[in-house]
Every structure is written in C-alpha cells, then in structure tokens.
Amino acid sequence: MATMESLIGLVNRIQRACTVLGDYGGGDNAFSSLWEALPTVAVVGGQSSGKSSVLESIVGRDFLPRGSGIVTRRPLVLQLHKTDDGTQEYAEFLHIPRRKFSDFALVRKEIQDETDRMTGKTKMISPVPIHLSIYSPNVVNLTLVDLPGLTKVAVEGQPESIVEDIENMVRTYVEKPNCVILAISPANQDIATSDAIKLAREVDPSGERTFGVLTKLDLMDKGTNALDVIEGRSYRLQHPWVGIVNRSQADINKNVDMIVARRKEREYFATSPEYGHLASKMGSEYLAKLLSKHLESVIRARIPSITSLINKSIEELESEMDHLGRPIATDAGAQLYTILELCRAFDRIFKEHLEGGRPGGDRIYGVFDNQLPAALRKLPFDRHLSLQNVKKVVSEADGYQPHLIAPEQGYRRLIEGSLNYFRGPAEASVDAVHFVLKELVRKSIAETQELKRFPTLQAEIAAAGGEALERFRVESKKTVVRLVDMESSYLTVDFFRRLPQEVEKAGNPPGPAGTPIDRYTEGHFRRIGSNVSSYVGMVSETLKNTIPKAVVYCQVREAKQSLLNHFYIQIGKREAKQLAQLLDEDPALMERRQQCAKRLELYKSARDEIDSVSWAR
Ligand code: GDP
Ligand code: MG
C-alpha cells in the first residue's frame, strides 16, 4: 500500500514538473494536459470570505499577502509537506529553486513580487500559477490552490472584464472532474447568496467533490447560529460541512500567532453551546486532515487512469517525434556529424540507383547499348565516301603531282575526315549519361527520408552534386574526344597491309598492272572509298566499346566514389552558424518538436514517479 505521503508527494512532484513545462491546464489544446488529470484542491469563494485565512490556518503560518480588494491575482499552488517533529519550518518557491525561506514575512513579499512580475503593478490577473512549498512538522500533506476571489464589480483601474475573467479562471480549475472544491462561505451572510456555493453547484451539482466551509461563525448576530448550514439542511453536500473560526482583523493587527489562533479556535468549538456536539468535526485542523485523507483516496483512485493517460501520451508523442525527426544537436561538431550522416544516407541511395538496387542505372546501359550504336550507324559516311568526294579529296591531296601507286595522302585525308565524325556521338554519350546521373541525384534526394526536413541541405546537396557531375562531364568529354583523336593520330597499318594489293586487283587488261591509266578509273576510286569505309567501320567497332569504358570511368565511377567529396571539404571549413543554416528547418516544425520533446520528458518523469511510488508499496 502506498503511504499517504508518497501519494500526495507524487502528485506534488508531477504538478511542479507540469508548471516547469508550462502545463497548468486551460492553456492551448495542442497537448492533452497532465495537469488537468491530477487531483487538486481549489479554494473558491467571494472576496473577503476568508479564503486566505483558511489557507493560513491550515498551514498554521501567516504568509499570504493581505489587503483590501483583489490581492490574489495569480493562482497560488500551495504544496504542504509534513516534516518530522522538531524540524525547522521553511518555504520554497519553484521559481527560486534552492532558496529556503524561514521568514514567512519574506514569503508573503515574494508572492506579491512574483505576482507583479507577471501582471505588472496593475490589478490584472494571470492564470500562470505560483508554486509554493511549505515544509513543516505542523502541516499535513496536502496541495491547495488559492484563487482570486470572485467579485461582482470591477474597481478603479480594472478592466470591465475582470469579473468575468476571474470567474473564468476559477472555473477552469473547478470544472475539471479531478478538482476538489473547497467552497468558502462566510457565516454572517445568507448562504443563498454565497458565490462559492453558486459556482460549486454549477460545476458539481451532485456535491460529491465539494467541501463546504463556513467561516466567521464568531461574527454571526447574537441569537443566530449556522446549524442549518453545518448540518446540511440548507444546502446538501456529500461531504460534511466544516465550520471555521479564523483570526479577526483585530487579531491580525495584533499579530496574534497562528498557533495561538488554532488553540483559540479549538476552544471556541469545545465551549460553544451551539456547536459543542460537533467540536471534533470542526475547525481548521480537522479540515486539513479531512482534505488530506480525501485527496489521498482521490489520487489512489485516479492513478490507473493517470498511468494510462501517460502511457498513451508517451506513445503518441514518440510516434509524432519519429515523424518529425529527432532534434538537431546545437554544437557545431554534432551538426557537422549530422550533415555528414545525412549526406551519406543520400549517397547510399544514389549508389543503389547506380548499382541496380533501385531503378535508373539501367538507363546508362541504354545509352551504350542503343543510343551510341544508333548514332554511329547514322554518321554520313556514305556521303563522305561517295565516289565524287573520294575523287575530289584524293585529287586535292595529290596536288600537281598525281599519286603513283597508292594515294597515301588521299587515304589519310579521307580517314581523318571520317574519324572526325565520331566526336559527335562520343560527346553525345557523355551528355546523355550526364543527364541520367543528374536525374538520379535529384531522385535520390527526394527518396532520402532523413533529408525531407532540411530543404536548405537538400538544395545544397543538389547543387554540389550538379557541380561535381559537371566536372566529371568536362573530364569525360576530353577523354572521349581524345579517344577519337588517337584514332586519327596513328592508323592501324596492318589493316592496309592486309588489303589486296592494288596491283593484283587491277588484274588483267587493258594495260599492264599499275599503269597510270588504270589508276584513275572509277573502280580505282571506288576501291579507295570502300577501303576507307571498312577501316572506318573497324574504328567504329572499337569506339563503340571504348567510349562506354571512358564514360563509365570518368563519370559513373567518379559519381559513385566521390560525388560529394568537394562538398565534404567545403562544409568541413564552414563556421558553426553556416552549418546551422544547412540544418535549417521549417520553424513551425522545430517549435512543435521542441514542445513534443518537453512534453515527452514530462510524461516520462511522471511515469518514473508513479513507478517509484508503486514499488514503494
Ligand atoms: P479572502 O479575501 O477570502 O482571502 O479573505 P481573508 O482571509 O483575507 O479575510 C478577510 C477578512 O475577514 C480579514 O480581515 C479576516 O481577518 C477576516 N476573517 C476571515 N475569517 C474570519 C473569521 O472566521 N472570523 C473573524 N472574526 N474574522 C475573519
Ligand atoms: Mg485572499
């Protein structure tokens, strides 16, 4: 069985964690509120009904700001922790951790100052709670929320809406089913006019979570008593009414000690002719115990549903975080690491495209297998090696002295002229592969899930990849053109040696072989054309094989091995700020992630808290 201290302590700790993370209910609805799932006791009542006095007598210390008009302008979450007898009392604020207040006058001043910090020295209100913990041997474990008093009219300096604003703020607390309502009504006023009861009835019609507290019993007119109210005849609640006698204004002015006041209250009831029979169930001490016991049972009953809310929220938040991506580190080293990781993720996908794990690499083979051979076949050799052109080129090469045996110069010129045509298809293959690679870079960026969050980095990778591919293209073109030029610079002499000799070919009549007459017939030029054509055909076969090798070597292999190498060197030199820019995300997304992370932390620590209490049974 969890102890009372551990259960209320648990809620205290979770409540403080909630406030640190900005979860105090009633706020934005972006997240389910853990705060709202926690049981609390809220003190409600009209101005001057005695709320602060009740709180102080429960605590047994004087520490709340006093004055006429609206003093409580922010909710005060008052967490009471019972300490061992004889220990020193002290208070602590959540907003000033590790400072122990043992002078309660300073506590009062800090509540005032902290209220003003949020609201200015105006008479405005704010829903952001102040958290105050009091550690004392004279208290019971209990968490209470002091709220601004309900009013009927705005006073000087307050906006007209103040009446409604206060009511709305109070309502956000008392409305939630986990709120225990401590409804304070002064006995010297008709209960039918009580603001507290009016609101409590509205939000808790069955009265199961309302504790009726009747203050100022000592101020009732002589000859009247509050038995009708206290015994539940005037207004029925599930829990018994508790009558209270707080310090009067005169007592306060005389600085009557709270402990003395408690004793006087006890005496009042013990000796009261009207309430004597109820003495053991009256007074602030009894109220504190009653509330503590009740709060404990409420918490106990709520734990399973709080746990399931927490687990559900953790699950939801984790899946959202997965979707949003994990938060980015803030130091430059870790950012650089993240960028490199992202680049590598992209690079893996890019390689998969090339190596066949993903589609697209086959289009490069398509260039070699279809496009290049088709382009080679389409080269205009027929025209270049037409009888007419052969004659023209050979004759021009001969100059004034026609060739004697074979037109060496003519052959060379015809071959060189033909080989030049290969540049076109060679360069076109380079370009075609370049565009395939570029498209694959684009596709791979789009397919890299991890990059989706980082539009800036995406653009930079695309640019860096594009630049690298451009460099590879230039290199590749140089290489394939060189292949073609190499063919022109040295002809395969064996080919010509293997050719049937002109002399034999010329054969029989009209004249003896090798005569000049034969040398200038059409047959002679046709033979030259066909020899050149078959030589060019042979070169074409060679280039059909070597151009792909050059292209793969210069472009595909380079892309695979070092597409982002330049980029890596560049970003290695960048300043922290520039790195952060690369990891620029959509600000809304960053904000959302930050909030999710904070919430997740809250829920996880709450889960740990609950676990530790469960284990402590
Ligand atoms: P709050 O505005 O609801 O917080 O009311 P306070 O606790 O400040 O009380 C308003 C005034 O009523 C103060 O002067 C208190 O001394 C006085 N008062 C509150 N409760 C009692 C009581 O039970 N008996 C007497 N005589 N005076 C009380
Ligand atoms: Mg007050």
PDB file of C-alpha atoms in Angstrom, residues 223-385:
ATOM      1  CA  GLY A 223     -29.018  34.685  18.863  1.00  0.00           C
ATOM      2  CA  THR A 224     -28.470  33.207  15.413  1.00  0.00           C
ATOM      3  CA  ASN A 225     -26.468  30.116  14.528  1.00  0.00           C
ATOM      4  CA  ALA A 226     -25.354  28.243  11.439  1.00  0.00           C
ATOM      5  CA  LEU A 227     -26.603  24.792  12.387  1.00  0.00           C
ATOM      6  CA  ASP A 228     -28.913  24.612   9.395  1.00  0.00           C
ATOM      7  CA  VAL A 229     -25.941  25.029   7.113  1.00  0.00           C
ATOM      8  CA  ILE A 230     -23.439  22.946   9.060  1.00  0.00           C
ATOM      9  CA  GLU A 231     -25.806  20.029   9.451  1.00  0.00           C
ATOM     10  CA  GLY A 232     -26.532  20.105   5.755  1.00  0.00           C
ATOM     11  CA  ARG A 233     -30.114  21.209   5.862  1.00  0.00           C
ATOM     12  CA  SER A 234     -29.674  24.456   3.942  1.00  0.00           C
ATOM     13  CA  TYR A 235     -27.520  23.076   1.210  1.00  0.00           C
ATOM     14  CA  ARG A 236     -26.801  19.400   0.969  1.00  0.00           C
ATOM     15  CA  LEU A 237     -23.343  18.151   0.053  1.00  0.00           C
ATOM     16  CA  GLN A 238     -21.952  14.598   0.002  1.00  0.00           C
ATOM     17  CA  HIS A 239     -19.236  15.610   2.471  1.00  0.00           C
ATOM     18  CA  PRO A 240     -19.923  17.204   5.840  1.00  0.00           C
ATOM     19  CA  TRP A 241     -19.738  20.969   6.212  1.00  0.00           C
ATOM     20  CA  VAL A 242     -16.894  22.284   8.323  1.00  0.00           C
ATOM     21  CA  GLY A 243     -17.239  25.401  10.439  1.00  0.00           C
ATOM     22  CA  ILE A 244     -14.191  27.608  10.976  1.00  0.00           C
ATOM     23  CA  VAL A 245     -13.191  30.474  13.191  1.00  0.00           C
ATOM     24  CA  ASN A 246     -10.255  32.394  11.761  1.00  0.00           C
ATOM     25  CA  ARG A 247      -8.400  35.306  13.206  1.00  0.00           C
ATOM     26  CA  SER A 248     -10.379  38.519  13.089  1.00  0.00           C
ATOM     27  CA  GLN A 249      -8.925  41.639  11.571  1.00  0.00           C
ATOM     28  CA  ALA A 250      -8.214  42.825  15.090  1.00  0.00           C
ATOM     29  CA  ASP A 251      -6.259  39.601  15.804  1.00  0.00           C
ATOM     30  CA  ILE A 252      -4.266  40.117  12.637  1.00  0.00           C
ATOM     31  CA  ASN A 253      -3.492  43.682  13.566  1.00  0.00           C
ATOM     32  CA  LYS A 254      -2.353  42.490  16.996  1.00  0.00           C
ATOM     33  CA  ASN A 255      -0.188  39.854  15.296  1.00  0.00           C
ATOM     34  CA  VAL A 256      -1.888  37.016  17.095  1.00  0.00           C
ATOM     35  CA  ASP A 257       0.184  33.941  16.488  1.00  0.00           C
ATOM     36  CA  MET A 258      -1.364  31.303  14.229  1.00  0.00           C
ATOM     37  CA  ILE A 259      -0.731  28.539  16.715  1.00  0.00           C
ATOM     38  CA  VAL A 260      -2.484  30.592  19.362  1.00  0.00           C
ATOM     39  CA  ALA A 261      -5.309  31.212  16.910  1.00  0.00           C
ATOM     40  CA  ARG A 262      -5.684  27.483  16.298  1.00  0.00           C
ATOM     41  CA  ARG A 263      -5.912  26.875  20.021  1.00  0.00           C
ATOM     42  CA  LYS A 264      -8.487  29.613  20.402  1.00  0.00           C
ATOM     43  CA  GLU A 265     -10.491  28.078  17.575  1.00  0.00           C
ATOM     44  CA  ARG A 266     -10.410  24.672  19.272  1.00  0.00           C
ATOM     45  CA  GLU A 267     -11.593  26.296  22.478  1.00  0.00           C
ATOM     46  CA  TYR A 268     -14.337  28.142  20.633  1.00  0.00           C
ATOM     47  CA  PHE A 269     -15.860  24.909  19.385  1.00  0.00           C
ATOM     48  CA  ALA A 270     -15.230  22.955  22.564  1.00  0.00           C
ATOM     49  CA  THR A 271     -17.057  25.531  24.626  1.00  0.00           C
ATOM     50  CA  SER A 272     -19.701  26.535  22.088  1.00  0.00           C
ATOM     51  CA  PRO A 273     -23.271  25.898  23.248  1.00  0.00           C
ATOM     52  CA  GLU A 274     -24.439  25.536  19.621  1.00  0.00           C
ATOM     53  CA  TYR A 275     -21.579  23.580  18.055  1.00  0.00           C
ATOM     54  CA  GLY A 276     -20.126  21.765  21.050  1.00  0.00           C
ATOM     55  CA  HIS A 277     -21.615  18.452  19.997  1.00  0.00           C
ATOM     56  CA  LEU A 278     -19.781  18.776  16.663  1.00  0.00           C
ATOM     57  CA  ALA A 279     -16.492  20.031  18.167  1.00  0.00           C
ATOM     58  CA  SER A 280     -14.396  17.097  16.930  1.00  0.00           C
ATOM     59  CA  LYS A 281     -15.512  17.756  13.358  1.00  0.00           C
ATOM     60  CA  MET A 282     -14.998  21.495  13.274  1.00  0.00           C
ATOM     61  CA  GLY A 283     -12.058  23.818  12.858  1.00  0.00           C
ATOM     62  CA  SER A 284      -9.116  24.250  10.519  1.00  0.00           C
ATOM     63  CA  GLU A 285      -7.066  21.351  11.834  1.00  0.00           C
ATOM     64  CA  TYR A 286      -9.910  18.946  11.281  1.00  0.00           C
ATOM     65  CA  LEU A 287     -10.488  20.425   7.820  1.00  0.00           C
ATOM     66  CA  ALA A 288      -6.858  19.883   6.877  1.00  0.00           C
ATOM     67  CA  LYS A 289      -6.957  16.235   7.917  1.00  0.00           C
ATOM     68  CA  LEU A 290     -10.253  15.669   6.187  1.00  0.00           C
ATOM     69  CA  LEU A 291      -8.955  17.128   2.957  1.00  0.00           C
ATOM     70  CA  SER A 292      -5.708  15.271   3.078  1.00  0.00           C
ATOM     71  CA  LYS A 293      -7.464  11.963   3.570  1.00  0.00           C
ATOM     72  CA  HIS A 294      -9.889  12.707   0.830  1.00  0.00           C
ATOM     73  CA  LEU A 295      -7.205  13.866  -1.573  1.00  0.00           C
ATOM     74  CA  GLU A 296      -5.277  10.704  -0.937  1.00  0.00           C
ATOM     75  CA  SER A 297      -8.217   8.482  -1.802  1.00  0.00           C
ATOM     76  CA  VAL A 298      -8.947  10.549  -4.904  1.00  0.00           C
ATOM     77  CA  ILE A 299      -5.329  10.184  -6.021  1.00  0.00           C
ATOM     78  CA  ARG A 300      -5.348   6.487  -5.352  1.00  0.00           C
ATOM     79  CA  ALA A 301      -8.465   6.078  -7.445  1.00  0.00           C
ATOM     80  CA  ARG A 302      -7.010   8.230 -10.206  1.00  0.00           C
ATOM     81  CA  ILE A 303      -3.636   6.537 -10.552  1.00  0.00           C
ATOM     82  CA  PRO A 304      -4.680   3.878 -13.068  1.00  0.00           C
ATOM     83  CA  SER A 305      -6.265   6.418 -15.375  1.00  0.00           C
ATOM     84  CA  ILE A 306      -3.327   8.821 -14.964  1.00  0.00           C
ATOM     85  CA  THR A 307      -0.963   5.995 -15.820  1.00  0.00           C
ATOM     86  CA  SER A 308      -2.904   5.084 -18.886  1.00  0.00           C
ATOM     87  CA  LEU A 309      -3.113   8.736 -19.952  1.00  0.00           C
ATOM     88  CA  ILE A 310       0.652   8.993 -19.534  1.00  0.00           C
ATOM     89  CA  ASN A 311       1.341   5.833 -21.476  1.00  0.00           C
ATOM     90  CA  LYS A 312      -0.984   6.821 -24.249  1.00  0.00           C
ATOM     91  CA  SER A 313       0.561  10.280 -24.453  1.00  0.00           C
ATOM     92  CA  ILE A 314       4.092   8.877 -24.495  1.00  0.00           C
ATOM     93  CA  GLU A 315       3.148   6.591 -27.340  1.00  0.00           C
ATOM     94  CA  GLU A 316       1.543   9.395 -29.312  1.00  0.00           C
ATOM     95  CA  LEU A 317       4.413  11.782 -28.707  1.00  0.00           C
ATOM     96  CA  GLU A 318       7.021   9.227 -29.656  1.00  0.00           C
ATOM     97  CA  SER A 319       5.335   8.438 -32.899  1.00  0.00           C
ATOM     98  CA  GLU A 320       4.996  12.139 -33.614  1.00  0.00           C
ATOM     99  CA  MET A 321       8.677  12.646 -32.794  1.00  0.00           C
ATOM    100  CA  ASP A 322       9.602   9.843 -35.145  1.00  0.00           C
ATOM    101  CA  HIS A 323       7.589  11.552 -37.781  1.00  0.00           C
ATOM    102  CA  LEU A 324       9.133  14.965 -37.075  1.00  0.00           C
ATOM    103  CA  GLY A 325      12.628  13.550 -36.866  1.00  0.00           C
ATOM    104  CA  ARG A 326      14.860  13.732 -33.860  1.00  0.00           C
ATOM    105  CA  PRO A 327      16.033  17.117 -32.648  1.00  0.00           C
ATOM    106  CA  ILE A 328      19.212  18.534 -34.096  1.00  0.00           C
ATOM    107  CA  ALA A 329      22.235  18.998 -31.927  1.00  0.00           C
ATOM    108  CA  THR A 330      23.299  22.561 -31.237  1.00  0.00           C
ATOM    109  CA  ASP A 331      27.091  22.326 -31.185  1.00  0.00           C
ATOM    110  CA  ALA A 332      28.979  22.617 -34.439  1.00  0.00           C
ATOM    111  CA  GLY A 333      30.716  19.260 -34.180  1.00  0.00           C
ATOM    112  CA  ALA A 334      27.488  17.366 -33.748  1.00  0.00           C
ATOM    113  CA  GLN A 335      25.882  19.397 -36.507  1.00  0.00           C
ATOM    114  CA  LEU A 336      28.695  18.572 -38.889  1.00  0.00           C
ATOM    115  CA  TYR A 337      28.287  14.947 -37.950  1.00  0.00           C
ATOM    116  CA  THR A 338      24.550  15.133 -38.633  1.00  0.00           C
ATOM    117  CA  ILE A 339      25.142  16.754 -42.012  1.00  0.00           C
ATOM    118  CA  LEU A 340      27.645  14.081 -42.983  1.00  0.00           C
ATOM    119  CA  GLU A 341      25.243  11.381 -41.864  1.00  0.00           C
ATOM    120  CA  LEU A 342      22.512  12.885 -43.997  1.00  0.00           C
ATOM    121  CA  CYS A 343      24.861  13.147 -46.985  1.00  0.00           C
ATOM    122  CA  ARG A 344      25.819   9.534 -46.505  1.00  0.00           C
ATOM    123  CA  ALA A 345      22.203   8.482 -46.402  1.00  0.00           C
ATOM    124  CA  PHE A 346      21.697  10.270 -49.695  1.00  0.00           C
ATOM    125  CA  ASP A 347      24.867   8.752 -51.128  1.00  0.00           C
ATOM    126  CA  ARG A 348      23.733   5.240 -50.236  1.00  0.00           C
ATOM    127  CA  ILE A 349      20.524   5.709 -52.148  1.00  0.00           C
ATOM    128  CA  PHE A 350      22.328   7.262 -55.077  1.00  0.00           C
ATOM    129  CA  LYS A 351      24.657   4.257 -55.249  1.00  0.00           C
ATOM    130  CA  GLU A 352      21.727   1.890 -55.066  1.00  0.00           C
ATOM    131  CA  HIS A 353      20.324   3.558 -58.134  1.00  0.00           C
ATOM    132  CA  LEU A 354      23.583   3.036 -59.984  1.00  0.00           C
ATOM    133  CA  GLU A 355      24.145  -0.486 -58.811  1.00  0.00           C
ATOM    134  CA  GLY A 356      20.683  -1.737 -59.508  1.00  0.00           C
ATOM    135  CA  GLY A 357      19.139  -1.823 -56.029  1.00  0.00           C
ATOM    136  CA  ARG A 358      16.860   0.929 -57.305  1.00  0.00           C
ATOM    137  CA  PRO A 359      15.841   1.660 -60.899  1.00  0.00           C
ATOM    138  CA  GLY A 360      17.587   4.173 -63.154  1.00  0.00           C
ATOM    139  CA  GLY A 361      21.134   2.839 -63.522  1.00  0.00           C
ATOM    140  CA  ASP A 362      19.983   0.693 -66.444  1.00  0.00           C
ATOM    141  CA  ARG A 363      19.390   3.859 -68.426  1.00  0.00           C
ATOM    142  CA  ILE A 364      23.147   4.337 -68.592  1.00  0.00           C
ATOM    143  CA  TYR A 365      23.498   0.950 -70.206  1.00  0.00           C
ATOM    144  CA  GLY A 366      20.701   2.030 -72.539  1.00  0.00           C
ATOM    145  CA  VAL A 367      22.938   4.861 -73.729  1.00  0.00           C
ATOM    146  CA  PHE A 368      25.739   2.440 -74.570  1.00  0.00           C
ATOM    147  CA  ASP A 369      23.558  -0.289 -75.980  1.00  0.00           C
ATOM    148  CA  ASN A 370      21.142   1.739 -78.104  1.00  0.00           C
ATOM    149  CA  GLN A 371      21.858   5.402 -78.346  1.00  0.00           C
ATOM    150  CA  LEU A 372      25.573   5.194 -79.156  1.00  0.00           C
ATOM    151  CA  PRO A 373      25.383   2.397 -81.792  1.00  0.00           C
ATOM    152  CA  ALA A 374      22.394   4.099 -83.429  1.00  0.00           C
ATOM    153  CA  ALA A 375      24.249   7.398 -83.581  1.00  0.00           C
ATOM    154  CA  LEU A 376      27.310   5.678 -85.029  1.00  0.00           C
ATOM    155  CA  ARG A 377      25.216   3.986 -87.694  1.00  0.00           C
ATOM    156  CA  LYS A 378      23.702   7.309 -88.670  1.00  0.00           C
ATOM    157  CA  LEU A 379      27.024   9.009 -89.384  1.00  0.00           C
ATOM    158  CA  PRO A 380      27.091  10.303 -93.004  1.00  0.00           C
ATOM    159  CA  PHE A 381      29.933   8.142 -94.295  1.00  0.00           C
ATOM    160  CA  ASP A 382      28.021   7.324 -97.471  1.00  0.00           C
ATOM    161  CA  ARG A 383      28.201  10.942 -98.440  1.00  0.00           C
ATOM    162  CA  HIS A 384      31.750  11.465 -97.282  1.00  0.00           C
ATOM    163  CA  LEU A 385      32.975   8.376 -99.119  1.00  0.00           C
TER     164      LEU A 385
END
